[in-house]
Short mmCIF file of C-alpha atoms in Angstrom, two decimals:
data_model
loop_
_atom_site.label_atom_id
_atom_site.label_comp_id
_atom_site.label_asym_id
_atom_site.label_seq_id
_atom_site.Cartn_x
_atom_site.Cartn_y
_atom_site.Cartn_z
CA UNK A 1 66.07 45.20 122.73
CA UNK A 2 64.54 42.19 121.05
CA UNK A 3 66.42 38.92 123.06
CA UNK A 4 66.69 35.54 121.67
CA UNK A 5 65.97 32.72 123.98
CA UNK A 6 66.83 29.46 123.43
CA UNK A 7 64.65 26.17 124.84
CA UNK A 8 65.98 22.38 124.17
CA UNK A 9 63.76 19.49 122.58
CA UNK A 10 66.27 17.26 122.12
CA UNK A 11 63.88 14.22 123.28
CA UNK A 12 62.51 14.94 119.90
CA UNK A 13 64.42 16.46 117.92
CA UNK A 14 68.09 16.75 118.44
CA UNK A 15 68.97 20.11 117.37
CA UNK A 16 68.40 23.90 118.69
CA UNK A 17 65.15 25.64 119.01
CA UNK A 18 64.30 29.36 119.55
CA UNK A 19 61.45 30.17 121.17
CA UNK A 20 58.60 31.77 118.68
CA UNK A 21 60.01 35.18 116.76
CA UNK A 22 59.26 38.16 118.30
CA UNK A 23 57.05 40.72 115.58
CA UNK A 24 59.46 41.80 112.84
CA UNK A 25 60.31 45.51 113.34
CA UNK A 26 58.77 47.93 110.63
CA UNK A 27 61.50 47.98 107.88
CA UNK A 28 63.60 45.05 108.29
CA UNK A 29 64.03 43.43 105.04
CA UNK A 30 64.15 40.08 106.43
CA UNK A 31 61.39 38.15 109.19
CA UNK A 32 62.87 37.63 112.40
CA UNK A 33 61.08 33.80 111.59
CA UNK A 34 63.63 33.04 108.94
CA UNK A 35 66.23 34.52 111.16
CA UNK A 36 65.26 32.36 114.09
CA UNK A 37 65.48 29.62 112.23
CA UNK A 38 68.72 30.07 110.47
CA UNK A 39 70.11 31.09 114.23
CA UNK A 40 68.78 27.50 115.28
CA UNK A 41 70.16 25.23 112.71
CA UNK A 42 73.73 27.65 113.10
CA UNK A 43 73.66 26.95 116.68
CA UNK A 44 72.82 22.82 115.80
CA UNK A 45 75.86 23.37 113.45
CA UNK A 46 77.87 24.07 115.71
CA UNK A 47 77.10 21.79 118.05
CA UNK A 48 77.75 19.26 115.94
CA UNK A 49 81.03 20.03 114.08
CA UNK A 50 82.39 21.16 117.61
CA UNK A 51 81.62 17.74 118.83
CA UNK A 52 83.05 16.13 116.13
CA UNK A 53 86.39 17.76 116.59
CA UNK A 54 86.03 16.94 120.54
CA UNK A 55 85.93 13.45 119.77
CA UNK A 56 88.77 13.03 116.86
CA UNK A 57 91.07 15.37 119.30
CA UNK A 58 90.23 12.59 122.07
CA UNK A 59 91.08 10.19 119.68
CA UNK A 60 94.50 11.49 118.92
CA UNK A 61 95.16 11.88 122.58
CA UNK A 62 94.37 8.14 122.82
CA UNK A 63 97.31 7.91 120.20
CA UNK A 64 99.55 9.83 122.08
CA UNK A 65 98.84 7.62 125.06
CA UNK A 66 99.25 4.56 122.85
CA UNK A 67 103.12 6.33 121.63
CA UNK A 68 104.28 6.99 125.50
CA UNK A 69 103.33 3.37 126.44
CA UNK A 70 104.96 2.01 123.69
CA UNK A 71 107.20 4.17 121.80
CA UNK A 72 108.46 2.83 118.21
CA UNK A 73 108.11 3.86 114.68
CA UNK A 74 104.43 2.60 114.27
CA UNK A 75 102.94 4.14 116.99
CA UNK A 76 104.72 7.41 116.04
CA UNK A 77 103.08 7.44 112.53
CA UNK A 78 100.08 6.37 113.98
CA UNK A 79 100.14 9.41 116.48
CA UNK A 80 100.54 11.31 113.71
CA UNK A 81 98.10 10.00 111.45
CA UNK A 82 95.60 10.83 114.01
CA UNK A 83 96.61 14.46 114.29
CA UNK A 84 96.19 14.67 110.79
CA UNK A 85 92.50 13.18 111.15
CA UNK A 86 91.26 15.55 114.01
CA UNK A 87 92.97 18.38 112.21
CA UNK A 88 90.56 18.06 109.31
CA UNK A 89 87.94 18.33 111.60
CA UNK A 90 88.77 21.03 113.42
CA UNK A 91 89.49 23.12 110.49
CA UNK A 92 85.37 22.77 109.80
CA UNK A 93 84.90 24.50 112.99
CA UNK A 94 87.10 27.91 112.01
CA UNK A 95 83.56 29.39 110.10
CA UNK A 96 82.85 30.16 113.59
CA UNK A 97 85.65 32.46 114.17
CA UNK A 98 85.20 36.02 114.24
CA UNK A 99 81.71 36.05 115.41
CA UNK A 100 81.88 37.31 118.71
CA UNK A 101 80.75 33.72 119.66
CA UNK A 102 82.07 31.73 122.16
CA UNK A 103 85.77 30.57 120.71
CA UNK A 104 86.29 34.89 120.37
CA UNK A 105 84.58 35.89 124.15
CA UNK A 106 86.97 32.85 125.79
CA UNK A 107 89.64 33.84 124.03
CA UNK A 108 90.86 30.13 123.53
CA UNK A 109 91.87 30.42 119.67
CA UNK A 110 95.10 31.44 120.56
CA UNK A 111 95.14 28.80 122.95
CA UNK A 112 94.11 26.47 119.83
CA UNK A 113 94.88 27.25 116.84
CA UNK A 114 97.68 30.20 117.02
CA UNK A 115 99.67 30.68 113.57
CA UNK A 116 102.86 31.50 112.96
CA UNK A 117 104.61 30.57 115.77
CA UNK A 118 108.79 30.25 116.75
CA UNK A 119 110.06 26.67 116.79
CA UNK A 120 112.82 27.62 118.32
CA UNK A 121 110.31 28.63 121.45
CA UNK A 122 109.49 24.75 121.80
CA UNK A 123 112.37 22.58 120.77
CA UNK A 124 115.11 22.58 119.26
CA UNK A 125 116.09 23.63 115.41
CA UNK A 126 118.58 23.38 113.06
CA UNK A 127 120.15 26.77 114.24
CA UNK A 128 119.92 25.73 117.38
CA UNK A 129 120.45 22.62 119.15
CA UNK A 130 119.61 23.39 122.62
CA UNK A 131 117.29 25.76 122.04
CA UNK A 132 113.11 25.80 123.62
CA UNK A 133 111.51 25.18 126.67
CA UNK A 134 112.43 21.04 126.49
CA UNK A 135 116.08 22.04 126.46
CA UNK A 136 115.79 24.59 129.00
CA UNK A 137 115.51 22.73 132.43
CA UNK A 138 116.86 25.29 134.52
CA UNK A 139 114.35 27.80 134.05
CA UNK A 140 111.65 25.05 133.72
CA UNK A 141 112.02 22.27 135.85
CA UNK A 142 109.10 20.84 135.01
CA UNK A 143 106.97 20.77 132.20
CA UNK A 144 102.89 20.95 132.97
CA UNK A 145 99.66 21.80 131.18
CA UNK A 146 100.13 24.99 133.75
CA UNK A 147 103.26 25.47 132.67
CA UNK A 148 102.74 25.69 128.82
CA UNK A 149 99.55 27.39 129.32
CA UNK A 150 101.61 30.32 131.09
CA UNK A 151 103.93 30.54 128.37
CA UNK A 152 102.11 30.85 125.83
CA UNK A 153 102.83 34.19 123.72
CA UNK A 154 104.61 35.25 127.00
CA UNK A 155 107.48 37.44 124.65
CA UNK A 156 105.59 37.91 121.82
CA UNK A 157 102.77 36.17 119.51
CA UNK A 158 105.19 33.80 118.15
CA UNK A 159 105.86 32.65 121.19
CA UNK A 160 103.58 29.66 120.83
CA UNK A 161 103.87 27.05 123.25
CA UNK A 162 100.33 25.41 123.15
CA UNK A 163 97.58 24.34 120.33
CA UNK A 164 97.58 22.73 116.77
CA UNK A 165 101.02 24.10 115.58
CA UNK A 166 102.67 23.18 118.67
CA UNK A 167 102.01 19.63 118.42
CA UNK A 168 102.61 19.70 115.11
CA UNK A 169 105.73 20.47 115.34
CA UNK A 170 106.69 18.08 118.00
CA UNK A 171 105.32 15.54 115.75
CA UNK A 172 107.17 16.32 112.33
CA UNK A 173 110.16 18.81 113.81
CA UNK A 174 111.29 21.57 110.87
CA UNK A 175 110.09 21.06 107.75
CA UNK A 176 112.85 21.40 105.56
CA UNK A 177 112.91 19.32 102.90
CA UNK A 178 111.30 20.54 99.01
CA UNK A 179 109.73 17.10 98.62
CA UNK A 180 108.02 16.96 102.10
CA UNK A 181 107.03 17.40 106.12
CA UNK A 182 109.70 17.53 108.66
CA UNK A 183 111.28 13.93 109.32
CA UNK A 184 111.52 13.92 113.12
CA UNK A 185 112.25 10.90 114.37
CA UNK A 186 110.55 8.73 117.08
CA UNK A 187 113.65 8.31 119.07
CA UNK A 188 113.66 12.22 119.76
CA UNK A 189 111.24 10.59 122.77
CA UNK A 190 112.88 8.02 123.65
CA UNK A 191 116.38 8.15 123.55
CA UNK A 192 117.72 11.63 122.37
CA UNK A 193 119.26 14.56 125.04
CA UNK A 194 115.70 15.74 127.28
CA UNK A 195 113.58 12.77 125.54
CA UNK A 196 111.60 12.65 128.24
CA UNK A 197 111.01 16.20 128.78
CA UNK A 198 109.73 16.21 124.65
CA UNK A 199 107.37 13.25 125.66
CA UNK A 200 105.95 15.44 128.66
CA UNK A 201 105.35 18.58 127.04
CA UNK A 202 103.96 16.39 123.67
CA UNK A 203 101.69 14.35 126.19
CA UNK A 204 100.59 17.91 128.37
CA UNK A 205 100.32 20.01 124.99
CA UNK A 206 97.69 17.38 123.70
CA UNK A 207 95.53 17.35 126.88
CA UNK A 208 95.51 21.11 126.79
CA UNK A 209 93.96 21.25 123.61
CA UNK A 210 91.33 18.50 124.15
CA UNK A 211 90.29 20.27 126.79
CA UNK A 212 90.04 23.74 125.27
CA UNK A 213 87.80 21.84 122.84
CA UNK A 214 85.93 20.49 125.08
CA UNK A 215 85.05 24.04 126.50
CA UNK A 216 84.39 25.50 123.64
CA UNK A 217 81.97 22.78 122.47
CA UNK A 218 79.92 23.02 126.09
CA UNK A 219 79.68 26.68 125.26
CA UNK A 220 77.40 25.51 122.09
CA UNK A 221 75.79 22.41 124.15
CA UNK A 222 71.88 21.79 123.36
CA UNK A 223 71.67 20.94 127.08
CA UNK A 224 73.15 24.50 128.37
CA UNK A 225 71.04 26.60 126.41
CA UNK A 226 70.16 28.19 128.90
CA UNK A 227 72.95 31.56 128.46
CA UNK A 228 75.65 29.00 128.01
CA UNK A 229 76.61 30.72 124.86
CA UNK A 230 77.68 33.68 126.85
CA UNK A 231 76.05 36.58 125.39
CA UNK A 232 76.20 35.67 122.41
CA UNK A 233 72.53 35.42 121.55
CA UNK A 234 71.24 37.64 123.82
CA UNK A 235 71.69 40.28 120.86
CA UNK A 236 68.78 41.69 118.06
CA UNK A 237 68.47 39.07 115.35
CA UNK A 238 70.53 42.21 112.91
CA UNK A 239 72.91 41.99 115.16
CA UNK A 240 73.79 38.32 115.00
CA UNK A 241 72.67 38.18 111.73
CA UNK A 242 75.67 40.91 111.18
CA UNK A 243 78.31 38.49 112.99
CA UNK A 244 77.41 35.92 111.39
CA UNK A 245 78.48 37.34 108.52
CA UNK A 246 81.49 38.67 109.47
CA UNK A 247 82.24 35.33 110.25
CA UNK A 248 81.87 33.59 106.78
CA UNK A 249 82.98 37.04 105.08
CA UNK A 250 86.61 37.06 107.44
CA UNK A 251 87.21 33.23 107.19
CA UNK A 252 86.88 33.14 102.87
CA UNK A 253 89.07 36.73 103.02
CA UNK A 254 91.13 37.45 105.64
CA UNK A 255 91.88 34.41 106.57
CA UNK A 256 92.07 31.99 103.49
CA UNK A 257 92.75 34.16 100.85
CA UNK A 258 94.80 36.72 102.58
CA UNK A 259 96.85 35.55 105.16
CA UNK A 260 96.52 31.72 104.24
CA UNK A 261 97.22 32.15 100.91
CA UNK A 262 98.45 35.32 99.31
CA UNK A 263 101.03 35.90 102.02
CA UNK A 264 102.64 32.74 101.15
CA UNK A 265 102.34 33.28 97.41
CA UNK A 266 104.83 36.58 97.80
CA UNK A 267 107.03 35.42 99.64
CA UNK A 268 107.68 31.72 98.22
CA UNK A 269 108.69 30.78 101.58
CA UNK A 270 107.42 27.11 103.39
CA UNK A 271 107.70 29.20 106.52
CA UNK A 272 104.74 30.87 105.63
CA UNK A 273 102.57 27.68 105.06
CA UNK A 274 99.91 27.63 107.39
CA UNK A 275 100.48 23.56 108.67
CA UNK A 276 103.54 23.68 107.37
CA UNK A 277 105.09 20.99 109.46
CA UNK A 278 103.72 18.17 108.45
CA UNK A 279 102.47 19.53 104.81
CA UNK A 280 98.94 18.82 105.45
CA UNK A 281 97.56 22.71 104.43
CA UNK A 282 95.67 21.23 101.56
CA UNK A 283 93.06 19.43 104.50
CA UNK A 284 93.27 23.01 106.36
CA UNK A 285 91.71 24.69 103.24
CA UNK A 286 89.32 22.03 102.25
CA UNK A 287 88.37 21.83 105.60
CA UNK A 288 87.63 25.60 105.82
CA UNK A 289 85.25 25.29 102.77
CA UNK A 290 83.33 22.20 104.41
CA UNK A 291 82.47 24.74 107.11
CA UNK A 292 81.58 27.96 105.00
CA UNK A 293 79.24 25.63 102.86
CA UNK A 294 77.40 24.07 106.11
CA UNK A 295 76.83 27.74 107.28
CA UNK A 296 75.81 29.11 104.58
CA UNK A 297 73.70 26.56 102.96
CA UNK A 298 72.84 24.78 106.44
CA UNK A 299 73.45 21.09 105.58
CA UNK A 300 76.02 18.84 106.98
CA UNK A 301 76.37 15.41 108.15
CA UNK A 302 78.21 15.10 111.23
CA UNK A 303 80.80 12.24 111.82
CA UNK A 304 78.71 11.61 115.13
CA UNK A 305 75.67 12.50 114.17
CA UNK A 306 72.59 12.72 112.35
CA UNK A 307 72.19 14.34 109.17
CA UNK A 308 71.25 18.28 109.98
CA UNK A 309 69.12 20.08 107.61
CA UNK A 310 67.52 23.63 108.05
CA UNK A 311 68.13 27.44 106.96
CA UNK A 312 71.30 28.77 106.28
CA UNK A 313 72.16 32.34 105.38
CA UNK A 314 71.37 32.04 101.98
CA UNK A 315 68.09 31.47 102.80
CA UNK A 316 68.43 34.61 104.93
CA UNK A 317 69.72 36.18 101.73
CA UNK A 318 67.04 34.74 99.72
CA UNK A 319 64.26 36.45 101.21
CA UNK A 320 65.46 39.91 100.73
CA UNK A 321 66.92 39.19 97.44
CA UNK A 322 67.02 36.04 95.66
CA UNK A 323 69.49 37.21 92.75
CA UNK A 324 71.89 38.12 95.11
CA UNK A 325 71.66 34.75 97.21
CA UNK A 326 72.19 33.18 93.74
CA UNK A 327 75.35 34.92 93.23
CA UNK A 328 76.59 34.04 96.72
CA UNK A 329 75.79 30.59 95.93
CA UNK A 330 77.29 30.40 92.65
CA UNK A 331 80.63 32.52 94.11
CA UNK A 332 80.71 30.08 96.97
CA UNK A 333 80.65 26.87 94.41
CA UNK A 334 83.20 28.39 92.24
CA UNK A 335 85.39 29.21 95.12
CA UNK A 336 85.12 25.68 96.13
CA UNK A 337 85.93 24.27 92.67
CA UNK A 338 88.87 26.72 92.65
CA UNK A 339 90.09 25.63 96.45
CA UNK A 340 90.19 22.20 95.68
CA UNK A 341 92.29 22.13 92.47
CA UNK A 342 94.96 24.02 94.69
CA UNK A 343 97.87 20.67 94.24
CA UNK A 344 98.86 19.31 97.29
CA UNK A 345 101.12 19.93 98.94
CA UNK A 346 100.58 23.93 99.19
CA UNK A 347 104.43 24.62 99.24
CA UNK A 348 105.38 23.50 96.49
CA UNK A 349 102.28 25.23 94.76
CA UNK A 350 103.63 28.09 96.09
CA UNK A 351 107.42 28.04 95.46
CA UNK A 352 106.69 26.72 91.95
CA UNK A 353 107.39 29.61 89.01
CA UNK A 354 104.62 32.18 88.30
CA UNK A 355 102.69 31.29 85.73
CA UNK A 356 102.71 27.48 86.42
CA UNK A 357 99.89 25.45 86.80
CA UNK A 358 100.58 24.80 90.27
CA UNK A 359 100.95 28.56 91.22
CA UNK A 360 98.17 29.60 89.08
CA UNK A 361 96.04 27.33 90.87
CA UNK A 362 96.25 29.56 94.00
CA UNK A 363 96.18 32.49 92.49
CA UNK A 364 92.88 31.51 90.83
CA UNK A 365 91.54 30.18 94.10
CA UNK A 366 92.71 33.55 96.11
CA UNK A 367 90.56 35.22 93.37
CA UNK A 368 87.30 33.17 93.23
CA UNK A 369 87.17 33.80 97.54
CA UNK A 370 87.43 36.96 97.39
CA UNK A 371 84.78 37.08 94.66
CA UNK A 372 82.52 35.46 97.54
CA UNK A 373 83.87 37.73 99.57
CA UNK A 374 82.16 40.77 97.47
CA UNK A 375 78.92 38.80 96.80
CA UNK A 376 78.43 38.30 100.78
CA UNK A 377 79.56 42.37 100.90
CA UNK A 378 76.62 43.13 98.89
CA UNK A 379 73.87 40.68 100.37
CA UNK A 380 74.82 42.56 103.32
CA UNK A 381 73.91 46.00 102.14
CA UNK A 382 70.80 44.43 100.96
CA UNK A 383 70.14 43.23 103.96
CA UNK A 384 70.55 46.56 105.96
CA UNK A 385 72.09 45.00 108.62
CA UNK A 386 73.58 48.66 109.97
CA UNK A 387 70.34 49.94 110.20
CA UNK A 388 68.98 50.30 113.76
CA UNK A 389 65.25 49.14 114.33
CA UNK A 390 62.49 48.79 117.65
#
């Protein structure tokens, strides 16, 4: 088995470096040179966008900080102005999903970023009034990072108690209103039955997922090279090439236009919104793209860093097959164009009347990704990344 080792120069030049490629087994459509070097800049990549959501995530803790010290109306919209920031960021980082990398082997996404989940699990609703773990003091005395991290999908996968969702919906409450987020108020952590219980479990929720960040970012650390990425590269360059793929191809399909998307088109419902909270699934999409196109193209200017340049996997593609790496290319930009002409917000896009502009929008978007999706099928083939070689 060919194994890829990874050695740091970042005294010169700040991003990932394999060691020199191994020969190219007899057959393999691609070099293992242009493979190494797209497996670099990926790993760079994700350094860097996994940093950048570290550090907005740290800033929106520093908000929540700012809120307990001194509650009031503008610190609450500044809290969650912040969420919405880091958010965006995050949502860069998803291309890295369902790649057997280090998010999927520590088995922190549903930790993170777990979707749908039960309000009525957290806090109270509209059906309920004393319902969630904040009105529940009995059974949980206390509320902890420990605690929440216990709970989490403890009766079920809805049972979401930590992550993105969570917080979002301690920071907005139901969202149910046609022309907009939830309207919790401020004084739901202040002055309202179990206020300070809500501010506890907002204030532990938020240091849980800085920190699961923060792990998952080491994992991809230029400094821990050395098998800090688990096993991750310690696989034949087909092999990752293969996940890597998977990766793009189940983020555009699965995820965006499937379960993002055309669930919520059928059944009309706000429920089914993926940040539905605070109406911000617009930034979740976008941000989705962002990440695709750094992957796949292998340019991207960090917030906190410096401008990364190198292969992606249409260069990958290229070699083998430059028509087809066109066509990616081209599918990719067109899903992009599509994507972003979805009106925000997303509900109302997707309660509006079929046949509307605003509903058409995502149904032309839902189309155009999985157009990429059956592009990136085909480079695949070309690629002959099933076959089994040296």
């Amino acid at each position: 088995m060919v194994l890829l080792l990874l050695v740091v120069g970042l005294s010169h030049t700040s991003r990932a470096d394999f060691e020199g490629a191994p020969p190219t087994p007899e057959g393999q459509p691609f070099s293992n040179e242009i493979a190494f070097e797209f497996l670099s800049n990926y790993a760079t990549l994700a350094w860097y966008l996994y940093s950048d959501s570290v550090k907005e995530a740290v800033r929106f803790n520093m908000a929540v900080y700012r809120f307990r010290k001194d509650p009031s109306d503008e610190t609450f919209q500044a809290m969650k102005k912040s969420w919405i920031a880091a958010r965006k960021v995050y949502g860069r980082t998803e291309v890295y999903r369902f790649s057997d990398g280090p998010i999927d082997q520590m088995e922190l996404e549903i930790l993170i970023n777990a979707w749908p989940i039960d309000e009525s699990f957290i806090d109270y609703t509209v059906d309920d009034p004393n319902s969630g773990i904040v009105n529940n003091p009995a059974d949980y005395p206390e509320i902890t990072s420990r605690l929440l991290r216990l709970l989490n999908e403890k009766d079920g996968e809805t049972n979401i108690s930590t992550g993105w969702h969570a917080i979002e919906f301690l920071l907005w409450g139901q969202d149910l209103y046609a022309d907009g987020p939830g309207r919790r108020v401020w004084t739901d952590f202040t002055t309202a039955p179990n206020a300070e219980r809500r501010m506890a479990y907002l204030v532990a929720c938020t240091e849980l997922l800085r920190s699961y960040l923060v792990a998952v970012a080491d994992q991809w650390s230029m400094s821990n090279y050395d098998n800090h990425t688990g096993d991750f590269f310690l696989k034949r360059p087909t092999t990752l090439i293969k996940l890597v793929m998977r990766g793009i191809s189940s983020l555009a399909g699965r995820e965006l236009a499937a379960e993002r998307m055309s669930v919520a088109l059928r059944s009309k419902s706000q429920e089914d919104e993926h940040s539905c909270f605070s109406d911000s699934t617009h930034f979740d999409f976008n941000a989705n793209i962002e990440g695709l196109e750094a992957v796949l193209f292998g340019s991207w200017k960090p917030l906190y860093g410096p401008q990364v340049e190198g292969r992606g996997m249409y260069d990958v593609i290229a070699e083998v097959n430059q028509k087809a790496a066109d066509t990616v290319k081209e599918k990719f930009y067109a899903a992009k164009e599509k994507v972003a002409g979805i009106e925000a917000p997303f509900d109302q896009a997707i309660i509006a009347e079929d046949g509307t502009p605003k509903n058409s929008a995502v149904k032309k978007a839902v189309n155009a990704l999985w157009s990429l999706v059956y592009a990136l099928a085909d480079a695949e083939e070309l690629l002959e990344l099933d076959v089994k070689r040296g």
